Every structure is written in C-alpha cells, then in structure tokens.
PDB file of C-alpha atoms and ligand atoms in Angstrom:
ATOM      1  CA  UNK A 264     -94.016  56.006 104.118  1.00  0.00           C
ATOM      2  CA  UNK A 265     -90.833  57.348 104.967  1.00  0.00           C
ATOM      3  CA  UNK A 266     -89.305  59.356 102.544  1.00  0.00           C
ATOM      4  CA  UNK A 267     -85.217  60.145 101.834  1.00  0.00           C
ATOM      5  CA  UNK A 268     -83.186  63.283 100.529  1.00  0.00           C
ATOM      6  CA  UNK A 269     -80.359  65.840 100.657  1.00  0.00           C
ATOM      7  CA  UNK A 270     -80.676  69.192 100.370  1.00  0.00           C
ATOM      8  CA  UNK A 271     -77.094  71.672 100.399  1.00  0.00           C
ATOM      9  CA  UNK A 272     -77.053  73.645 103.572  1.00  0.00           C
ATOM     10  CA  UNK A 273     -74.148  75.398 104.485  1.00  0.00           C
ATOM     11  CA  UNK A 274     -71.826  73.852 101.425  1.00  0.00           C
ATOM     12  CA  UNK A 275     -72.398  70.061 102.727  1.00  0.00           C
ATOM     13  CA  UNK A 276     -75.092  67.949 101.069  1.00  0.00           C
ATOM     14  CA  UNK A 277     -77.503  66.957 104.190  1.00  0.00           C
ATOM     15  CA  UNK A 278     -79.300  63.891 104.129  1.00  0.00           C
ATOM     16  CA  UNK A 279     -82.575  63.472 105.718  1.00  0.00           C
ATOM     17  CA  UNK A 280     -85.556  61.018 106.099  1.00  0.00           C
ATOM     18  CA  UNK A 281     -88.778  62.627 106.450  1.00  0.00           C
ATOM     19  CA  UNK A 282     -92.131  60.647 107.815  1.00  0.00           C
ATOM     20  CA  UNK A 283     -96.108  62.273 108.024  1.00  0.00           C
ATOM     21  CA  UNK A 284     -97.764  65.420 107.348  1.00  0.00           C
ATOM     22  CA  UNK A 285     -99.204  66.762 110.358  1.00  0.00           C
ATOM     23  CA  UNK A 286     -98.712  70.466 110.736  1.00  0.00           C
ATOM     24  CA  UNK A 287     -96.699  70.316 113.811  1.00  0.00           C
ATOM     25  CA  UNK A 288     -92.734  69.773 112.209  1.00  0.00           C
ATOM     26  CA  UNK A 289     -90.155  67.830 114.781  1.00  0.00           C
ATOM     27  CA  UNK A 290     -86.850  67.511 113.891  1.00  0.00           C
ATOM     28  CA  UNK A 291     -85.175  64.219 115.073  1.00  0.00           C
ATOM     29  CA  UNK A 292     -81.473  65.091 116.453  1.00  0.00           C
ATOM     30  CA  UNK A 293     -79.158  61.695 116.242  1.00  0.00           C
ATOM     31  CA  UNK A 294     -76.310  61.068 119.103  1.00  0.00           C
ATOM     32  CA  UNK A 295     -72.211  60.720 118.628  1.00  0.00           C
ATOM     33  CA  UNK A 296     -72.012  58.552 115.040  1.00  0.00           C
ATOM     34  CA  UNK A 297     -75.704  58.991 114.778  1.00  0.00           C
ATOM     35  CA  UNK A 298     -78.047  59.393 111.916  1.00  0.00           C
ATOM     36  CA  UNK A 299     -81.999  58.968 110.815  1.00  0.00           C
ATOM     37  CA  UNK A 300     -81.737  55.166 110.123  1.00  0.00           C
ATOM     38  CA  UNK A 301     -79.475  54.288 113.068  1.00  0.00           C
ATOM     39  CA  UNK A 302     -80.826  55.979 115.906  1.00  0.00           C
ATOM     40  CA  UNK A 303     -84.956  57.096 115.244  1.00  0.00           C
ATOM     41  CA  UNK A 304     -86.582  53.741 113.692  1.00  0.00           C
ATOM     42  CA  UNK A 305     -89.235  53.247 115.596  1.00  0.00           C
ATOM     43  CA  UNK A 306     -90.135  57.029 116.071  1.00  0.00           C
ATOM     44  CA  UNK A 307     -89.873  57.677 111.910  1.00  0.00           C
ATOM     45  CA  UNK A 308     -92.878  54.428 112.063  1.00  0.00           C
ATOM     46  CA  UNK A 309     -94.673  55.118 115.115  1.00  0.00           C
ATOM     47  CA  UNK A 310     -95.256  58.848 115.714  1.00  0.00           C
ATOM     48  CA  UNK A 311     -98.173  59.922 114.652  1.00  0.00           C
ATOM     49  CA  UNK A 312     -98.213  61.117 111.165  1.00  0.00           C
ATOM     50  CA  UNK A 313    -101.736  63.163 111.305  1.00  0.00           C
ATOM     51  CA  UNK A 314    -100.226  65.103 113.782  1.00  0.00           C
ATOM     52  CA  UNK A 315     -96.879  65.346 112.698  1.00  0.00           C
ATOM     53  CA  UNK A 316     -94.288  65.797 110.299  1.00  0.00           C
ATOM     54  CA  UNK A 317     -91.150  64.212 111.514  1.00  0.00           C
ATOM     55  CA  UNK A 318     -87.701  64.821 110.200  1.00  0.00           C
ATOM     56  CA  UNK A 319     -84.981  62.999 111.467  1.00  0.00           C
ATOM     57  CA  UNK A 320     -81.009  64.796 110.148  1.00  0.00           C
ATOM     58  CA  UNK A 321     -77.773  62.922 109.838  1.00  0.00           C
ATOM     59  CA  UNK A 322     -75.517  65.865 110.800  1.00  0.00           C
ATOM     60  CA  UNK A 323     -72.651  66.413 108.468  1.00  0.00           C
ATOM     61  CA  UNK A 324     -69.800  63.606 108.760  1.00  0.00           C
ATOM     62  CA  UNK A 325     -72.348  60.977 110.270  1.00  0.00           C
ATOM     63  CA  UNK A 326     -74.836  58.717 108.822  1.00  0.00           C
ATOM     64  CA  UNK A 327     -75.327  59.466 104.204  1.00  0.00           C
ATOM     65  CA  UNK A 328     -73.918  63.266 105.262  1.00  0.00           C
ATOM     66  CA  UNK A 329     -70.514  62.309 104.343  1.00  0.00           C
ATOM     67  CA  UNK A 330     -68.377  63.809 102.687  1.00  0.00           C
ATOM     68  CA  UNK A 331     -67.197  65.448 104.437  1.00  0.00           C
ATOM     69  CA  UNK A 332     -65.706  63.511 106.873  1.00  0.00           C
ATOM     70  CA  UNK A 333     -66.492  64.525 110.554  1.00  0.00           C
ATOM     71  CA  UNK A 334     -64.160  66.867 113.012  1.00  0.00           C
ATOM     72  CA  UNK A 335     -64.297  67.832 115.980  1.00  0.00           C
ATOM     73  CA  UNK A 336     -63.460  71.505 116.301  1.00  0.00           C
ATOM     74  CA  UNK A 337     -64.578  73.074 119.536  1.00  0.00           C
ATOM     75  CA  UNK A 338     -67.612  74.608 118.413  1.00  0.00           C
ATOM     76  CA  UNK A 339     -68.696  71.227 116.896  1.00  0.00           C
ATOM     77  CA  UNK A 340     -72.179  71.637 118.684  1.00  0.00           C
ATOM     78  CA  UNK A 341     -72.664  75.576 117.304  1.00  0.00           C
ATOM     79  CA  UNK A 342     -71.730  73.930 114.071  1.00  0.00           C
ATOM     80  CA  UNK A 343     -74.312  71.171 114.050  1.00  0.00           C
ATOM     81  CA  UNK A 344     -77.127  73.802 115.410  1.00  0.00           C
ATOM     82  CA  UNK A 345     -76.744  76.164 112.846  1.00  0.00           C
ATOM     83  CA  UNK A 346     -76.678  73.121 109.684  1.00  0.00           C
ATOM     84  CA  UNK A 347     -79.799  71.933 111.778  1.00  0.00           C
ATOM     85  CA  UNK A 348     -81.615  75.220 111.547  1.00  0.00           C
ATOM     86  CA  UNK A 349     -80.278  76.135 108.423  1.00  0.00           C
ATOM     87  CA  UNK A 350     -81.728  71.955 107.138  1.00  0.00           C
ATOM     88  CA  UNK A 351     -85.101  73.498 108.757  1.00  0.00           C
ATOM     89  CA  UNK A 352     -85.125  76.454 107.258  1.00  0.00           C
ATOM     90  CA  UNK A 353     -84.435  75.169 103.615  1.00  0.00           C
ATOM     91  CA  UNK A 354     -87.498  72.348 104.069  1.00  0.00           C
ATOM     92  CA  UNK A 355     -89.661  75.458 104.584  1.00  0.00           C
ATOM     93  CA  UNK A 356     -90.500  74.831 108.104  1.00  0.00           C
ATOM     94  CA  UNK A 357     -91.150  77.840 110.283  1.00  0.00           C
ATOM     95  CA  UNK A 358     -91.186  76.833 113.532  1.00  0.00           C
ATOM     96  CA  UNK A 359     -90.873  72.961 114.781  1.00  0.00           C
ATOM     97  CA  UNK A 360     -89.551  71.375 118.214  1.00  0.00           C
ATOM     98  CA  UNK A 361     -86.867  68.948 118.649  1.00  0.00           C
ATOM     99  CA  UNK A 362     -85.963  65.338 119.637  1.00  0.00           C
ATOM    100  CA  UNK A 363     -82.768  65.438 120.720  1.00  0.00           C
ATOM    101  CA  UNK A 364     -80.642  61.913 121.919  1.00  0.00           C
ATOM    102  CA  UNK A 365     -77.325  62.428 123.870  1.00  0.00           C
ATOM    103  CA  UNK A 366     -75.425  64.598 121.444  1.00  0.00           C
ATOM    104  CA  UNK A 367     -78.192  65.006 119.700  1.00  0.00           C
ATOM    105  CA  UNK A 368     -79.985  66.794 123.195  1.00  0.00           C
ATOM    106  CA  UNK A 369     -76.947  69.513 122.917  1.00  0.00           C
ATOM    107  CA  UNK A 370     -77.292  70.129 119.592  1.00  0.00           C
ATOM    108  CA  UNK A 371     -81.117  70.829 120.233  1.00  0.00           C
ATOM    109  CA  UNK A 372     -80.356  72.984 123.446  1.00  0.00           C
ATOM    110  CA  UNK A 373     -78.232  75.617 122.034  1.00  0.00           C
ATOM    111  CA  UNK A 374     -80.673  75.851 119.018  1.00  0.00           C
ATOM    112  CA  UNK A 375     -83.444  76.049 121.273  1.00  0.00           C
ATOM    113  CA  UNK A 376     -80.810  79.280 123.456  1.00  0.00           C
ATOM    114  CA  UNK A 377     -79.774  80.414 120.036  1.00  0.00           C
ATOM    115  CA  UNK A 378     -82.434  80.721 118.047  1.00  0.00           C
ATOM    116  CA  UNK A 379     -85.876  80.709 120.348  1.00  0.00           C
ATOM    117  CA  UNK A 380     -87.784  82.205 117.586  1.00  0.00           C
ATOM    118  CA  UNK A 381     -88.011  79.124 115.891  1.00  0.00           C
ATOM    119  CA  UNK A 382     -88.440  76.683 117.733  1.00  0.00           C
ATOM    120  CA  UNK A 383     -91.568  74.949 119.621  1.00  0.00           C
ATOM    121  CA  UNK A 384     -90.743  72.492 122.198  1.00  0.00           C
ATOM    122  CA  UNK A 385     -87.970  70.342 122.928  1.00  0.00           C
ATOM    123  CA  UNK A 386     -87.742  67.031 124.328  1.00  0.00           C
ATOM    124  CA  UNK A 387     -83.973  65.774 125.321  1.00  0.00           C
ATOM    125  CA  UNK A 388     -82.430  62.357 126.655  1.00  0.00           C
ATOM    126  CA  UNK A 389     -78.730  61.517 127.767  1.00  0.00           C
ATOM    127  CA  UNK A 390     -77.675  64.982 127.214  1.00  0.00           C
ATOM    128  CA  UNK A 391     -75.069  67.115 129.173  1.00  0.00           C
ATOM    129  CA  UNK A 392     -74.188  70.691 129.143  1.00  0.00           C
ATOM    130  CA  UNK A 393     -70.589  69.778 130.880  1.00  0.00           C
ATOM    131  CA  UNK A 394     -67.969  67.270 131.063  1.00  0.00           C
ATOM    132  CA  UNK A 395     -66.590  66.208 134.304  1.00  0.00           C
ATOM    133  CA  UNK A 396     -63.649  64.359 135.144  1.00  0.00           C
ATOM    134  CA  UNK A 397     -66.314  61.471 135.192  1.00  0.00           C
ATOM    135  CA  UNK A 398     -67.680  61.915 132.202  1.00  0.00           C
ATOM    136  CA  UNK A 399     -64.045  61.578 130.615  1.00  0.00           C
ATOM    137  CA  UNK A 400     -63.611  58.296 132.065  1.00  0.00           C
ATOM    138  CA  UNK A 401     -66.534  56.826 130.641  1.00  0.00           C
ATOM    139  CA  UNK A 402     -66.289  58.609 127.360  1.00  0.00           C
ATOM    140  CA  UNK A 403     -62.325  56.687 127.522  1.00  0.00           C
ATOM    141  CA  UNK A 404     -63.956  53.268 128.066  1.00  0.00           C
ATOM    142  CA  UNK A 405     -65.841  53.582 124.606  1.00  0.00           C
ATOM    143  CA  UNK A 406     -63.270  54.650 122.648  1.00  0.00           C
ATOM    144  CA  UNK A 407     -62.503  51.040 121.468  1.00  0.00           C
ATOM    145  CA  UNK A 408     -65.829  50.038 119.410  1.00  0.00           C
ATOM    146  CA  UNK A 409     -64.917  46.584 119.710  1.00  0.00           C
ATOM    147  CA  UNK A 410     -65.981  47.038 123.259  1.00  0.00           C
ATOM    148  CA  UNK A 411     -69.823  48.310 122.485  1.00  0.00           C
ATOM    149  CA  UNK A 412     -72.591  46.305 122.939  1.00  0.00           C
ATOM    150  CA  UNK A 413     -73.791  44.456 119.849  1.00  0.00           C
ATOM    151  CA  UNK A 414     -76.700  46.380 119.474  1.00  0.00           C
ATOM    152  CA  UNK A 415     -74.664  49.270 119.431  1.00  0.00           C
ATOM    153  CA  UNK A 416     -72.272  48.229 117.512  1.00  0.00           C
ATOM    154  CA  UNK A 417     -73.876  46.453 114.337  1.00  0.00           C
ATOM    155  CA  UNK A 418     -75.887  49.110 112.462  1.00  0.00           C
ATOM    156  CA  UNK A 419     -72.916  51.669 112.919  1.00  0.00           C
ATOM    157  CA  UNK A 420     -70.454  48.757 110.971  1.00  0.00           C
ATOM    158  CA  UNK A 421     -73.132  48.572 108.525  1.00  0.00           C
ATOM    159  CA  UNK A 422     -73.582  52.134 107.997  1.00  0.00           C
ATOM    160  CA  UNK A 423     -69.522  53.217 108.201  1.00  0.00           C
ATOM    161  CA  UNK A 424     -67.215  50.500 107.888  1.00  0.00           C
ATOM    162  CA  UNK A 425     -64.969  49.143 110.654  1.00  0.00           C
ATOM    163  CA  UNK A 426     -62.524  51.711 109.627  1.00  0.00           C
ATOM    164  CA  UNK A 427     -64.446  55.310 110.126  1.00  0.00           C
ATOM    165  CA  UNK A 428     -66.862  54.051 112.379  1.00  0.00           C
ATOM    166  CA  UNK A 429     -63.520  53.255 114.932  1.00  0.00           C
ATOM    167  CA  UNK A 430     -61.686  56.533 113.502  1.00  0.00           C
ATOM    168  CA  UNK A 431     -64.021  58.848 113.980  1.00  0.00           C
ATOM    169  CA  UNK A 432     -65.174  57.591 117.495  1.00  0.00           C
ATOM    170  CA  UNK A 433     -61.557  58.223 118.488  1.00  0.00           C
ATOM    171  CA  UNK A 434     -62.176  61.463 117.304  1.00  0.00           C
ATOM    172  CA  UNK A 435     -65.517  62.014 118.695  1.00  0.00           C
ATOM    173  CA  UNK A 436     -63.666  61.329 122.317  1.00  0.00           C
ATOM    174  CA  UNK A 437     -60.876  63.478 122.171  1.00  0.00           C
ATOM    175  CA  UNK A 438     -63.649  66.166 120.685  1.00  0.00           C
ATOM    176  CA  UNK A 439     -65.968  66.158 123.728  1.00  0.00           C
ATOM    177  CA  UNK A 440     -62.667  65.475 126.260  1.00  0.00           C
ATOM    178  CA  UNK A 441     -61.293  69.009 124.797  1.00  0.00           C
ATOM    179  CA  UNK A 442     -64.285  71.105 126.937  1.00  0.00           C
ATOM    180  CA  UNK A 443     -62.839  70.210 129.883  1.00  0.00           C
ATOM    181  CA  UNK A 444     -59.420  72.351 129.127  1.00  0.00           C
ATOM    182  CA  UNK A 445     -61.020  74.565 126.626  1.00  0.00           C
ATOM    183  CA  UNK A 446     -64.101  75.761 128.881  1.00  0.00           C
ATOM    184  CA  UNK A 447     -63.481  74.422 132.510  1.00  0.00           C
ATOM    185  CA  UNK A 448     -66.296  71.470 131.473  1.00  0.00           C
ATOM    186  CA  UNK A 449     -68.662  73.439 130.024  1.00  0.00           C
ATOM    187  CA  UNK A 450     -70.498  72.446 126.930  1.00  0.00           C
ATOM    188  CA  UNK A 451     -73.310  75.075 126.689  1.00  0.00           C
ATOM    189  CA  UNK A 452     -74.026  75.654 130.624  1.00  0.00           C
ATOM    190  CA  UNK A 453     -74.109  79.792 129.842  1.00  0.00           C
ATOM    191  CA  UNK A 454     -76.884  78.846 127.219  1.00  0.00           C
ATOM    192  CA  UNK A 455     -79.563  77.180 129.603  1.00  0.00           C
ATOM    193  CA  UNK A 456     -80.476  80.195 130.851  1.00  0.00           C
ATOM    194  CA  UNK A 457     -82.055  81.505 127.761  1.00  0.00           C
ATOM    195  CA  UNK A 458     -84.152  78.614 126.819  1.00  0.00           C
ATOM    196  CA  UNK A 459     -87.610  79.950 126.847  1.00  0.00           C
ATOM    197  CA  UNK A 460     -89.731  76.898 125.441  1.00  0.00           C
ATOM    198  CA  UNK A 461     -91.353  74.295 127.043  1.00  0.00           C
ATOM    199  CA  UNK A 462     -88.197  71.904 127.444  1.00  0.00           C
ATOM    200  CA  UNK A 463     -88.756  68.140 128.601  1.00  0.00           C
ATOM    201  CA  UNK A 464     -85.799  66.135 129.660  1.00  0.00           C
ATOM    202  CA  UNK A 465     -86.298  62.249 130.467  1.00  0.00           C
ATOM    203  CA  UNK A 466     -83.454  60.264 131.869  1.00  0.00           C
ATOM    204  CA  UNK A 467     -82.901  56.583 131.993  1.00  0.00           C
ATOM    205  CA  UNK A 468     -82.358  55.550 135.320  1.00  0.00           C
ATOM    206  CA  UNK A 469     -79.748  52.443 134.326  1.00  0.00           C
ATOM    207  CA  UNK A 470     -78.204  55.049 131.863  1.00  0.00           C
ATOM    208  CA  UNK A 471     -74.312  53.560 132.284  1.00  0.00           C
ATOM    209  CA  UNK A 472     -72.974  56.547 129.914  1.00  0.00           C
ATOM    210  CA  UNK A 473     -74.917  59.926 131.647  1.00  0.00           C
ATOM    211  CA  UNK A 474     -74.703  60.063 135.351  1.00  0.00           C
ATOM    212  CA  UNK A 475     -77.936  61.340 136.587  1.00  0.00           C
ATOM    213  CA  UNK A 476     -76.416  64.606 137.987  1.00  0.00           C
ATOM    214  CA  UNK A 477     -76.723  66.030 134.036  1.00  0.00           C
ATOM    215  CA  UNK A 478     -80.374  65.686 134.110  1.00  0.00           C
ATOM    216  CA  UNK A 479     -80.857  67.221 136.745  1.00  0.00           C
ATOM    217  CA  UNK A 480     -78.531  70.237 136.388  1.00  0.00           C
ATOM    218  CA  UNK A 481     -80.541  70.972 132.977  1.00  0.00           C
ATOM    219  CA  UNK A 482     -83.742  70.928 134.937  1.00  0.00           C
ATOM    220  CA  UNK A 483     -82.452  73.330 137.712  1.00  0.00           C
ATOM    221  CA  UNK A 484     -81.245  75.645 134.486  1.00  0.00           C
ATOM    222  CA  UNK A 485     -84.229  75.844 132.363  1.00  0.00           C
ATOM    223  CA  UNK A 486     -87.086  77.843 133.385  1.00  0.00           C
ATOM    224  CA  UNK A 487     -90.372  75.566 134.088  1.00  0.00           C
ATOM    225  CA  UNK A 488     -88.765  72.747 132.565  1.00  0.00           C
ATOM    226  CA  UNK A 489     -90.174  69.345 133.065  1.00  0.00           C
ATOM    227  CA  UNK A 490     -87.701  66.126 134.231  1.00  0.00           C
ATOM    228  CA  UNK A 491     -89.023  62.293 133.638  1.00  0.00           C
ATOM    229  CA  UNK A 492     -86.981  59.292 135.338  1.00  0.00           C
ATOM    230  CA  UNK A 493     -87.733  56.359 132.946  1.00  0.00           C
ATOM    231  CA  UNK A 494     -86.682  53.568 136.161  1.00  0.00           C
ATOM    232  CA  UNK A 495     -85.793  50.652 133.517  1.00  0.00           C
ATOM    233  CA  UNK A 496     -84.343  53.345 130.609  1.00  0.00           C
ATOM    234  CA  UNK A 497     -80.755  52.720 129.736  1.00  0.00           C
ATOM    235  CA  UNK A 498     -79.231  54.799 127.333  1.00  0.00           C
ATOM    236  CA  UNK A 499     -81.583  54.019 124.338  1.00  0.00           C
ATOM    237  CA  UNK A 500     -84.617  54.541 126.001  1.00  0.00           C
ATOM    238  CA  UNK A 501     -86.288  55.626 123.067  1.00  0.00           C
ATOM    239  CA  UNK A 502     -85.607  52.429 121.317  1.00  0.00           C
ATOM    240  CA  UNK A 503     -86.229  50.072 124.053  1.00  0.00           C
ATOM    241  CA  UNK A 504     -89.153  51.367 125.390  1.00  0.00           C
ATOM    242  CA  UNK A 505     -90.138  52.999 121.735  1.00  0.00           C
ATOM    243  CA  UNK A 506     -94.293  52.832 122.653  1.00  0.00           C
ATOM    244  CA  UNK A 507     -93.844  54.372 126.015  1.00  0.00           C
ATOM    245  CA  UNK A 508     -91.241  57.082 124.905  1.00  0.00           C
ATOM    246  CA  UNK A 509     -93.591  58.282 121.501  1.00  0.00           C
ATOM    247  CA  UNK A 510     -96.405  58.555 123.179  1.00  0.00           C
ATOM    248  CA  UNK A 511     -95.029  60.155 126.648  1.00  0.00           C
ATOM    249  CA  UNK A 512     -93.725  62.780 124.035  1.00  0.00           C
ATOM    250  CA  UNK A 513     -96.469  63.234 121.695  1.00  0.00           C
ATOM    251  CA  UNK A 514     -98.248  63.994 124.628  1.00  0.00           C
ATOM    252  CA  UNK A 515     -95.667  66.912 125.537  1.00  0.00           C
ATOM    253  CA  UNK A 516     -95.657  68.213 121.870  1.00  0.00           C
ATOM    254  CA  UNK A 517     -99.541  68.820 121.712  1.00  0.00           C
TER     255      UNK A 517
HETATM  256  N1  TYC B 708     -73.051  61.507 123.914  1.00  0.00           N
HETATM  257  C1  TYC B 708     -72.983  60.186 123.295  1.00  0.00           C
HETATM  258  C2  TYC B 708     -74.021  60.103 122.206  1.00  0.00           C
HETATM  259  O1  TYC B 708     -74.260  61.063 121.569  1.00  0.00           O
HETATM  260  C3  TYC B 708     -73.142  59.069 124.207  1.00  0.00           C
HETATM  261  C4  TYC B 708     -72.201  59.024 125.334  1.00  0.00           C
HETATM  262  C5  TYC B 708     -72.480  59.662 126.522  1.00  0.00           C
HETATM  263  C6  TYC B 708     -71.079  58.292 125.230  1.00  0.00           C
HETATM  264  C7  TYC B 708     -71.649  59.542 127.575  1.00  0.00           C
HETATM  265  C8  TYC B 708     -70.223  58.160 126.278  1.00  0.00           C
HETATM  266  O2  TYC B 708     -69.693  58.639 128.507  1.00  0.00           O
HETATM  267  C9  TYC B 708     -70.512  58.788 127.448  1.00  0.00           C
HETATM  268  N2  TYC B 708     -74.644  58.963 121.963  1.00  0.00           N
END
C-alpha cells in the first residue's frame, strides 16, 4: 500500500507518498511541475518493498505542496535540496539514496555535494548541471503547454488546473533561462566535484529535451561514476520502460 502525508519542513506543509519497509530509504525526486503521483507510479508499485522504503516528495509549489505557490529564485535548486533533506530528516531517516528525474536529478546532485553524510547512492536521469544556449531553445519550445504531448500534458491539468499548470511553466522557463546570465550556464557544475557516493546516471538515447552532452559531462565530473544509454529511452524512461528501469536500479542500490 502506498501511503500519503505532510509533514512542516522549513514553514511549508510537504506532501509525500511513502511505499514499503525495507531498511534501505530512497527518496523519489519529481522533475519541473513534478510530484509523487505524476511522475513515480510505477516505481511507488513496483520497487521492491522488502528491500525498500520508498518516498517519493512533491517539492514545495508542485504537486499537494501548494501553498505556496512556486518561484523561481536563483537558488531554486539549494532551496529544494535543503526542504528535501530537511523532509528526510523529519521522517527519521538517517541516511537514504536518491531517484532523481530531470530537475529532480539536480536537486539530488547538490544534496548528494552538500550534504554527503547522508546520503547513500544516487541514481539520476535527464539532468544537467548547465544551460547552454541550446538548452534555452528547447526549454522556449515548451513554454506553451498546449504544445506537450498528451501524456505529458493530462495528469499535470488534472493535478493544477489549466491556469497554474501554464503559469508556473512560464515561470519554470524564465527560472532555469536566468543561469545562463546569472552563472555563465552553470547550474551546480562547481558541486560535481564533491560527490563522493556511488552516483549512476542513465540517459535516454531519443531524449528530445537533454542533449546527450549533459550526461556525459556529469560522468566525466563525478568520481567512479557509472553512465547507462537506455537506446529506446525518451525522456520518461522510467515510465516507459518502468520494469527495466526498477530493476536496473535496484540492482545499483544493493
Ligand atoms: N528539466 C525538466 C524537468 O524537470 C525537463 C526539461 C528538460 C524540459 C529540458 C525542457 O529543454 C528541456 N522535467
């Protein structure tokens, strides 16, 4: 069974769904708009719940973490890993790894730079620790929601509302756009370096949103990290190819 809840962390009530009681904790990192119920479904029901106990976050602004609404301050990311921590810390987990999707991946790289004491392994997918001149084009061309795919697009409209859901993507793109003035790109480059844990990255090869050159920049700056072309994976390779991707990272966790 997958259980729901919301605990205050930081002066925002979190909400959380929480699945298994295996002693090895993994927190469950959503991308841009993301939350439990949108983005982890077939990981809160498939991973194994003997082994683990799996907590998947709506960071605060997305998903039932609202109010408040989101923003988009530069240090967005620092923001999110600290309430993630801080959620961890408050469920009375010691240490745990992360699953980390796109935004989500950031999130769980700077935790896993900022605070290595906690934390296990991680496993991240269509992250980035820059933005190029690239990446700002295709972040542009998403902007409009009316333009996402259908699969995309549906369980955000149920979860938001037309109205937010198109607001705060707006947002979302001028808030990742703003690195490349603010930092010259970077995201969290100067962090790789002090990742310690065993890291896995996987990429989807079709992946239209994360050229492949971010994949393998975070391999080349995390010690003895591992990188895993998935040759079909798109974007959402984790929900696509759901068996495949729990059981590739199970493996990694144990
Ligand atoms: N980072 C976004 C997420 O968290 C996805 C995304 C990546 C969107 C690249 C656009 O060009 C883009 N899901």
């Amino acid at each position: 069974a997958v259980t729901s809840g919301k605990v205050e962390v930081n002066g925002i009530h979190l909400h959380y769904q929480q699945t298994g009681d295996g002693n090895h904790a993994v927190l469950l990192l959503p991308g841009m708009l993301g939350s439990g119920q949108t983005d982890f479904g077939p990981q809160l029901k498939s991973m194994n719940k003997q082994l683990f106990t799996v907590v998947a976050w709506d960071p605060r602004g997305y998903g039932k973490s609202i109010p408040p609404v989101r923003e988009f301050p530069p240090n967005f990311f620092e923001i999110d890993a600290k309430d993630a921590v801080d959620l961890m810390q408050t469920l009375k987990f010691q240490k745990f790894s992360l699953l980390g999707w796109s935004d989500g991946g950031i999130t769980a790289l700077i935790v896993a730079a900022k605070y290595p004491h906690l934390i296990n392994k991680i496993v991240v997918w269509g992250a980035n620790a820059s933005v190029t001149e690239e990446d700002v084009k295709l972040y542009n061309a998403i902007r409009d929601v009316s333009k996402w795919s259908e699969r995309a697009r549906k369980p955000m409209e149920e979860l938001y509302g037309y109205e937010y859901f198109s607001k705060t993507c707006e947002a979302w793109v001028d808030g990742i756009s703003q690195f490349m003035h603010i930092t010259n790109g970077s995201i969290c480059q100067h962090l790789l370096p002090h990742i310690k844990c065993p890291t896995l990255i996987i990429h989807g090869e079709k992946d239209p949103l994360v050229p492949r050159f971010h994949p393998e920049y975070l391999h080349k700056r995390i010690r003895g990290s591992q990188l895993h072309f998935m040759p079909e994976g798109k974007h959402n390779l984790h929900l696509r190819f759901a068996e495949e991707f729990n059981r590739m990272v199970e493996r990694f966790l144990l």
